[in-house]
mmCIF file of C-alpha atoms in Angstrom:
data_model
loop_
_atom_site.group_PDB
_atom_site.id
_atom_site.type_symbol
_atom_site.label_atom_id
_atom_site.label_comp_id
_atom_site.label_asym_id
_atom_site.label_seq_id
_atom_site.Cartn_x
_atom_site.Cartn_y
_atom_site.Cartn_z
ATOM 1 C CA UNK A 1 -78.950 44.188 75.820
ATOM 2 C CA UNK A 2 -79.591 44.136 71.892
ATOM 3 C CA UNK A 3 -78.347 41.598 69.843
ATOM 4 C CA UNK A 4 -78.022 42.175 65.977
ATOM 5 C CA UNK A 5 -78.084 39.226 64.215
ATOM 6 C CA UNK A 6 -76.285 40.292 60.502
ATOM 7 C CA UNK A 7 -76.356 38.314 57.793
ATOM 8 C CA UNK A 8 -74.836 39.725 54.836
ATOM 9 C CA UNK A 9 -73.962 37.471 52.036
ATOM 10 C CA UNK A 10 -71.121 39.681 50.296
ATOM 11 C CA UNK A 11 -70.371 42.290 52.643
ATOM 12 C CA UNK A 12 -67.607 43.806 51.196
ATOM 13 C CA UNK A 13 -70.009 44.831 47.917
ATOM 14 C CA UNK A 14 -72.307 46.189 50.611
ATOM 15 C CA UNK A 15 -72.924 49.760 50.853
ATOM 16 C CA UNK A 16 -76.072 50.578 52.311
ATOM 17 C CA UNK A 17 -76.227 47.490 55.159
ATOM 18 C CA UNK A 18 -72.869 48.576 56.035
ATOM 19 C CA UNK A 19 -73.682 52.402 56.759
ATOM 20 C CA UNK A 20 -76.414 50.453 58.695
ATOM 21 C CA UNK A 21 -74.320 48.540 60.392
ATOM 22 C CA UNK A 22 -71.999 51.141 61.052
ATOM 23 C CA UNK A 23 -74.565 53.704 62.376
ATOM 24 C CA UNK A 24 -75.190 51.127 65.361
ATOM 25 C CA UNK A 25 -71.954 49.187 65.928
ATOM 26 C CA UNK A 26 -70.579 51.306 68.916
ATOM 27 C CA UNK A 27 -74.070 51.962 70.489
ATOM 28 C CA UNK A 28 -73.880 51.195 74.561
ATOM 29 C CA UNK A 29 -75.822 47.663 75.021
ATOM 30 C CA UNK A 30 -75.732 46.851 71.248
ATOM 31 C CA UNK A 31 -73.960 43.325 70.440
ATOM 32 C CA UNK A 32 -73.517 42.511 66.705
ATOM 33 C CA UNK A 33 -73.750 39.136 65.495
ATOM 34 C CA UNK A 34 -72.132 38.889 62.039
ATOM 35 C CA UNK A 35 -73.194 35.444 60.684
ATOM 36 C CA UNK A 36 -70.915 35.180 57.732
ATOM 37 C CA UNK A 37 -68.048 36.385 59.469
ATOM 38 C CA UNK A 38 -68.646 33.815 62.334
ATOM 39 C CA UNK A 39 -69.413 30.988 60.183
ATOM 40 C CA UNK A 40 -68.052 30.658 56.783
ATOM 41 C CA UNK A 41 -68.307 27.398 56.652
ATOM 42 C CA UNK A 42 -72.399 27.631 57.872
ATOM 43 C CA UNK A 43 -71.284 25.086 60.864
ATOM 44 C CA UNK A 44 -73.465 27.531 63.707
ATOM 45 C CA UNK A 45 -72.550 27.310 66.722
ATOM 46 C CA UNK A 46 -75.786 26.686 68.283
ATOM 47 C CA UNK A 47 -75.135 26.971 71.972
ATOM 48 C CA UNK A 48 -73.628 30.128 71.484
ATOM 49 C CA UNK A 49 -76.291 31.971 69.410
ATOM 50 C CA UNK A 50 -78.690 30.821 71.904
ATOM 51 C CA UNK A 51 -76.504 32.279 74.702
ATOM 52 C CA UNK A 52 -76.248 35.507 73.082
ATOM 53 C CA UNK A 53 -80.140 36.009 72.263
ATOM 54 C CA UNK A 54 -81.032 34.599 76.165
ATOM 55 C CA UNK A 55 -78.989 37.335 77.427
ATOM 56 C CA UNK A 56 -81.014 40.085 75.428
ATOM 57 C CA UNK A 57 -83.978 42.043 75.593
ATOM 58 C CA UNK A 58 -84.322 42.653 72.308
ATOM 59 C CA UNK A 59 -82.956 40.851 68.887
ATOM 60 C CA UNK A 60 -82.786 42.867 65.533
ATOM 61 C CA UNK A 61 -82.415 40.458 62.158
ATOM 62 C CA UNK A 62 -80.377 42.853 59.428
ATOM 63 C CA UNK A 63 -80.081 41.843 56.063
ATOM 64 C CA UNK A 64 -80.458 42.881 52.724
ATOM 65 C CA UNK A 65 -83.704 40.812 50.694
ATOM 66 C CA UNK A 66 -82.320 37.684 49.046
ATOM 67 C CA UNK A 67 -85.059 36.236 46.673
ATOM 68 C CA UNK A 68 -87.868 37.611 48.895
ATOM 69 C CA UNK A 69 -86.343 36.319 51.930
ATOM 70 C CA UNK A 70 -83.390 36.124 54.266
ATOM 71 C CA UNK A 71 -79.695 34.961 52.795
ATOM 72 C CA UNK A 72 -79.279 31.366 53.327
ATOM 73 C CA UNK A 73 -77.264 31.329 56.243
ATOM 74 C CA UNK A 74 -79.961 33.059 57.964
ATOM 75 C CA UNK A 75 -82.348 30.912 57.136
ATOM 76 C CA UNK A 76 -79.715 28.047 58.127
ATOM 77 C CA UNK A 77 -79.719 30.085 61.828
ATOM 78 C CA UNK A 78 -83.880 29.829 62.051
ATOM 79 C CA UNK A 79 -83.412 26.010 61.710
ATOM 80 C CA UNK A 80 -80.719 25.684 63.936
ATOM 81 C CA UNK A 81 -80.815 28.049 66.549
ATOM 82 C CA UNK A 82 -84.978 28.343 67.122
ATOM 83 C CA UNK A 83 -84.920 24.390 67.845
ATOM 84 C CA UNK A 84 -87.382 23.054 69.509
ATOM 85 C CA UNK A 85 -86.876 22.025 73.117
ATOM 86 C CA UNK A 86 -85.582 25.496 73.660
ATOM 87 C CA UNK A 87 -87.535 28.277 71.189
ATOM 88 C CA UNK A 88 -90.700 26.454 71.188
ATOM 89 C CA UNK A 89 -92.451 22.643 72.351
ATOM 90 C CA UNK A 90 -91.438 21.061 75.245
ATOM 91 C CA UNK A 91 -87.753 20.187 76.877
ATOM 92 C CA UNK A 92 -86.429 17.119 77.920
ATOM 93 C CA UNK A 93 -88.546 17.342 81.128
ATOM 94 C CA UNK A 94 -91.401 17.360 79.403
ATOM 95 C CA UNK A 95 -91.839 21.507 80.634
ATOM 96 C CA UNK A 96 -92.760 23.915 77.872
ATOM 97 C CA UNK A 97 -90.130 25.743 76.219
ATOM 98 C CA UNK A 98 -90.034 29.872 75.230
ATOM 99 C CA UNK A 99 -86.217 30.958 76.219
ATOM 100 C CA UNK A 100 -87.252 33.707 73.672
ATOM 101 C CA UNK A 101 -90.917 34.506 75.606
ATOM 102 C CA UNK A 102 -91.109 38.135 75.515
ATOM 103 C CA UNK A 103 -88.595 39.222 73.491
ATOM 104 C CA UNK A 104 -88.800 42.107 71.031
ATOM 105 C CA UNK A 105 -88.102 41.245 67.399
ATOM 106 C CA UNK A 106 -87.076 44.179 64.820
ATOM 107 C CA UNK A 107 -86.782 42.629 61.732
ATOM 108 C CA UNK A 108 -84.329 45.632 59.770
ATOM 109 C CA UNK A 109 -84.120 44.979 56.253
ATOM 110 C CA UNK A 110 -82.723 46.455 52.845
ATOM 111 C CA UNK A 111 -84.710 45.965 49.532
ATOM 112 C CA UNK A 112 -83.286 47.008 46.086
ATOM 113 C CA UNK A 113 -86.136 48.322 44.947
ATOM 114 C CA UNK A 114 -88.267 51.186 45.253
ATOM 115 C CA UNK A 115 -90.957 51.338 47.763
ATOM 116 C CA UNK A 116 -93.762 51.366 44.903
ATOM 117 C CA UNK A 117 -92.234 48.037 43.268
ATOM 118 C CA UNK A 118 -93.434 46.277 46.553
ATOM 119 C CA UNK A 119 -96.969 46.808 46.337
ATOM 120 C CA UNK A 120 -99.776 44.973 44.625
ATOM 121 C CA UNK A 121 -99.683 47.329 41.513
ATOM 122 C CA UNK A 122 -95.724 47.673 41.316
ATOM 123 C CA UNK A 123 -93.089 44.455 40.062
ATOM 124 C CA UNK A 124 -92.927 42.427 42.911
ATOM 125 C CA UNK A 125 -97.008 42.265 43.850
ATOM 126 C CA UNK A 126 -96.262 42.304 47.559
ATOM 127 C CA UNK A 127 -95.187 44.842 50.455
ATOM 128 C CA UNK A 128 -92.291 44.147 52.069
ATOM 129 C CA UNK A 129 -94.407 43.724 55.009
ATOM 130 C CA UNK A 130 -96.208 40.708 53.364
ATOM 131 C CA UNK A 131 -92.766 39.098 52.429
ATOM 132 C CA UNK A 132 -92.064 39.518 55.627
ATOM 133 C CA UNK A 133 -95.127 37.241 57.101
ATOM 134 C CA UNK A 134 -92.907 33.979 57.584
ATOM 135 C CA UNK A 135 -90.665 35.832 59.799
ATOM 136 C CA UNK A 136 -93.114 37.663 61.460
ATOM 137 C CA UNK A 137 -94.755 34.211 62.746
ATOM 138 C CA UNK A 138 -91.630 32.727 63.466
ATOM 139 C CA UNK A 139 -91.152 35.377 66.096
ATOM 140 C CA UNK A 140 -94.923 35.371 66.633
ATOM 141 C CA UNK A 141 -94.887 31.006 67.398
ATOM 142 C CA UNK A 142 -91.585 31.595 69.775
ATOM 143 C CA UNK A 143 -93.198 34.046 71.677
ATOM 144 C CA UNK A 144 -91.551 36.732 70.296
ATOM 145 C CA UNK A 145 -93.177 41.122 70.269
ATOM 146 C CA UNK A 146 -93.073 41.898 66.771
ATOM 147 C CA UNK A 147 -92.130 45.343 65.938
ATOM 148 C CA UNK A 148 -92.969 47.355 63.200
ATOM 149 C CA UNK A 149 -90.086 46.793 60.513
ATOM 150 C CA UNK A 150 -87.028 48.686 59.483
ATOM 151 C CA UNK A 151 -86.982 48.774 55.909
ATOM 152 C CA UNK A 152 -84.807 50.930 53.355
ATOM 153 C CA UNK A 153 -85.610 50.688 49.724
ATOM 154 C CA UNK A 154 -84.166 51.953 46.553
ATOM 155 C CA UNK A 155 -80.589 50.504 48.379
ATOM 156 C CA UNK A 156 -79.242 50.728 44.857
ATOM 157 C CA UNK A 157 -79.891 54.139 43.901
ATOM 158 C CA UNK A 158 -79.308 55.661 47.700
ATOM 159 C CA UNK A 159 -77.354 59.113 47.260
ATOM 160 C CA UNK A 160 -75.219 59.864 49.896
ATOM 161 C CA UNK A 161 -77.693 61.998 51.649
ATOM 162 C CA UNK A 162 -80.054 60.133 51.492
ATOM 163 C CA UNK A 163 -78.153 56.595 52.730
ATOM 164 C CA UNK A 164 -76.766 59.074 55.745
ATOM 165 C CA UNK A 165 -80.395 59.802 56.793
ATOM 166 C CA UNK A 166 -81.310 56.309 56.472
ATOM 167 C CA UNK A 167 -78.540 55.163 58.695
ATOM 168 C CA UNK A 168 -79.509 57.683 61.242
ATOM 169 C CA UNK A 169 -83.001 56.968 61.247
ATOM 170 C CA UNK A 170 -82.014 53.451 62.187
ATOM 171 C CA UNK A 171 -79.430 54.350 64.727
ATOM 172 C CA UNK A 172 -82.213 56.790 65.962
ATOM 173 C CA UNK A 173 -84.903 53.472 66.012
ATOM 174 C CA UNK A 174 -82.440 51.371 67.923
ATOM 175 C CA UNK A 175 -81.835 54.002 70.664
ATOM 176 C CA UNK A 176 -85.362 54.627 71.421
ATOM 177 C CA UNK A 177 -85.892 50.443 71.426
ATOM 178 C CA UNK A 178 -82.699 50.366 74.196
ATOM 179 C CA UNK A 179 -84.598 53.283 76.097
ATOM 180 C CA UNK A 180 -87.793 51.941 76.125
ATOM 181 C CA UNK A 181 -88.227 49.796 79.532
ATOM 182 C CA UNK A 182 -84.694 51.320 81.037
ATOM 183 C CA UNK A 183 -86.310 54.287 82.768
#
């Protein structure tokens, strides 16, 4: 099982998540997790978004770049969800906790820019990859495999063609992650 975890602030205005989204959403063993449809109100249901992750084999985080990081009510779902006493630390027994020990993490994300404005000579003076490091040791501290990232840039100036290949290049990546182990 896959779970997608999407977080999309203004989903309706979305163009190139949703192709993403849509590229995936009727894939055998995918479950999507739409955050702001599920919690308007940012009251998570804790219990069940750590059902849904314990059940999977591998968790994908989709969203587009907020501010050099996740929307809020991602970041609302780290707090919440990763507690300790079940993501990390120790449980009420006193016996360690790592539900998510093991578990692949594909962090797939969309950045408005072009690739060469995340670099250390373009606007933004990072990669992607380096914005990326607090998530990346968030899976890393659970106990987590951290892929290599899914990122599409230039989401604002995708032409068609080029927003169909990207969409198919992620349905592509997410079908070889649900193969990998089966055989």
């Amino acid at each position: 099982m896959l779970t997608l975890i999407y977080a999309h602030p203004y989903p309706l205005h979305s163009r190139v998540n949703r192709a993403l989204r849509q590229a995936v959403d009727e894939l055998p063993g995918v479950r999507t997790r739409d955050l702001y449809a599920l919690y308007p109100d940012f009251h998570i249901d804790v219990a069940a978004e750590q059902a849904a992750l314990a059940e999977s084999r591998i968790i994908v985080l989709q969203h587009p770049m907020r501010w050099y990081h996740t929307p809020a009510l991602l970041s609302l779902w780290f707090e919440k969800v990763l507690a300790y006493g079940w993501a990390y630390g120790h449980d009420a027994t006193g016996q360690r906790a790592r539900a998510l020990q093991g578990k692949r993490l594909l962090w797939a994300v969309t950045a408005g820019g072009a690739q060469s404005a995340y670099s250390p000579e373009g606007y933004n003076q990072h990669t992607v990859h380096e914005m990326g490091a607090p998530i990346r040791q968030t899976a890393l501290y659970c106990g987590m495999e951290w892929l290599e990232p899914h990122v599409v840039y230039g989401t604002g100036q995708l032409e068609v063609v080029t927003l169909a290949q990207a969409a198919r290049g992620y349905r592509d990546r997410l079908v070889e992650l649900l193969q990998e182990g089966v055989a």
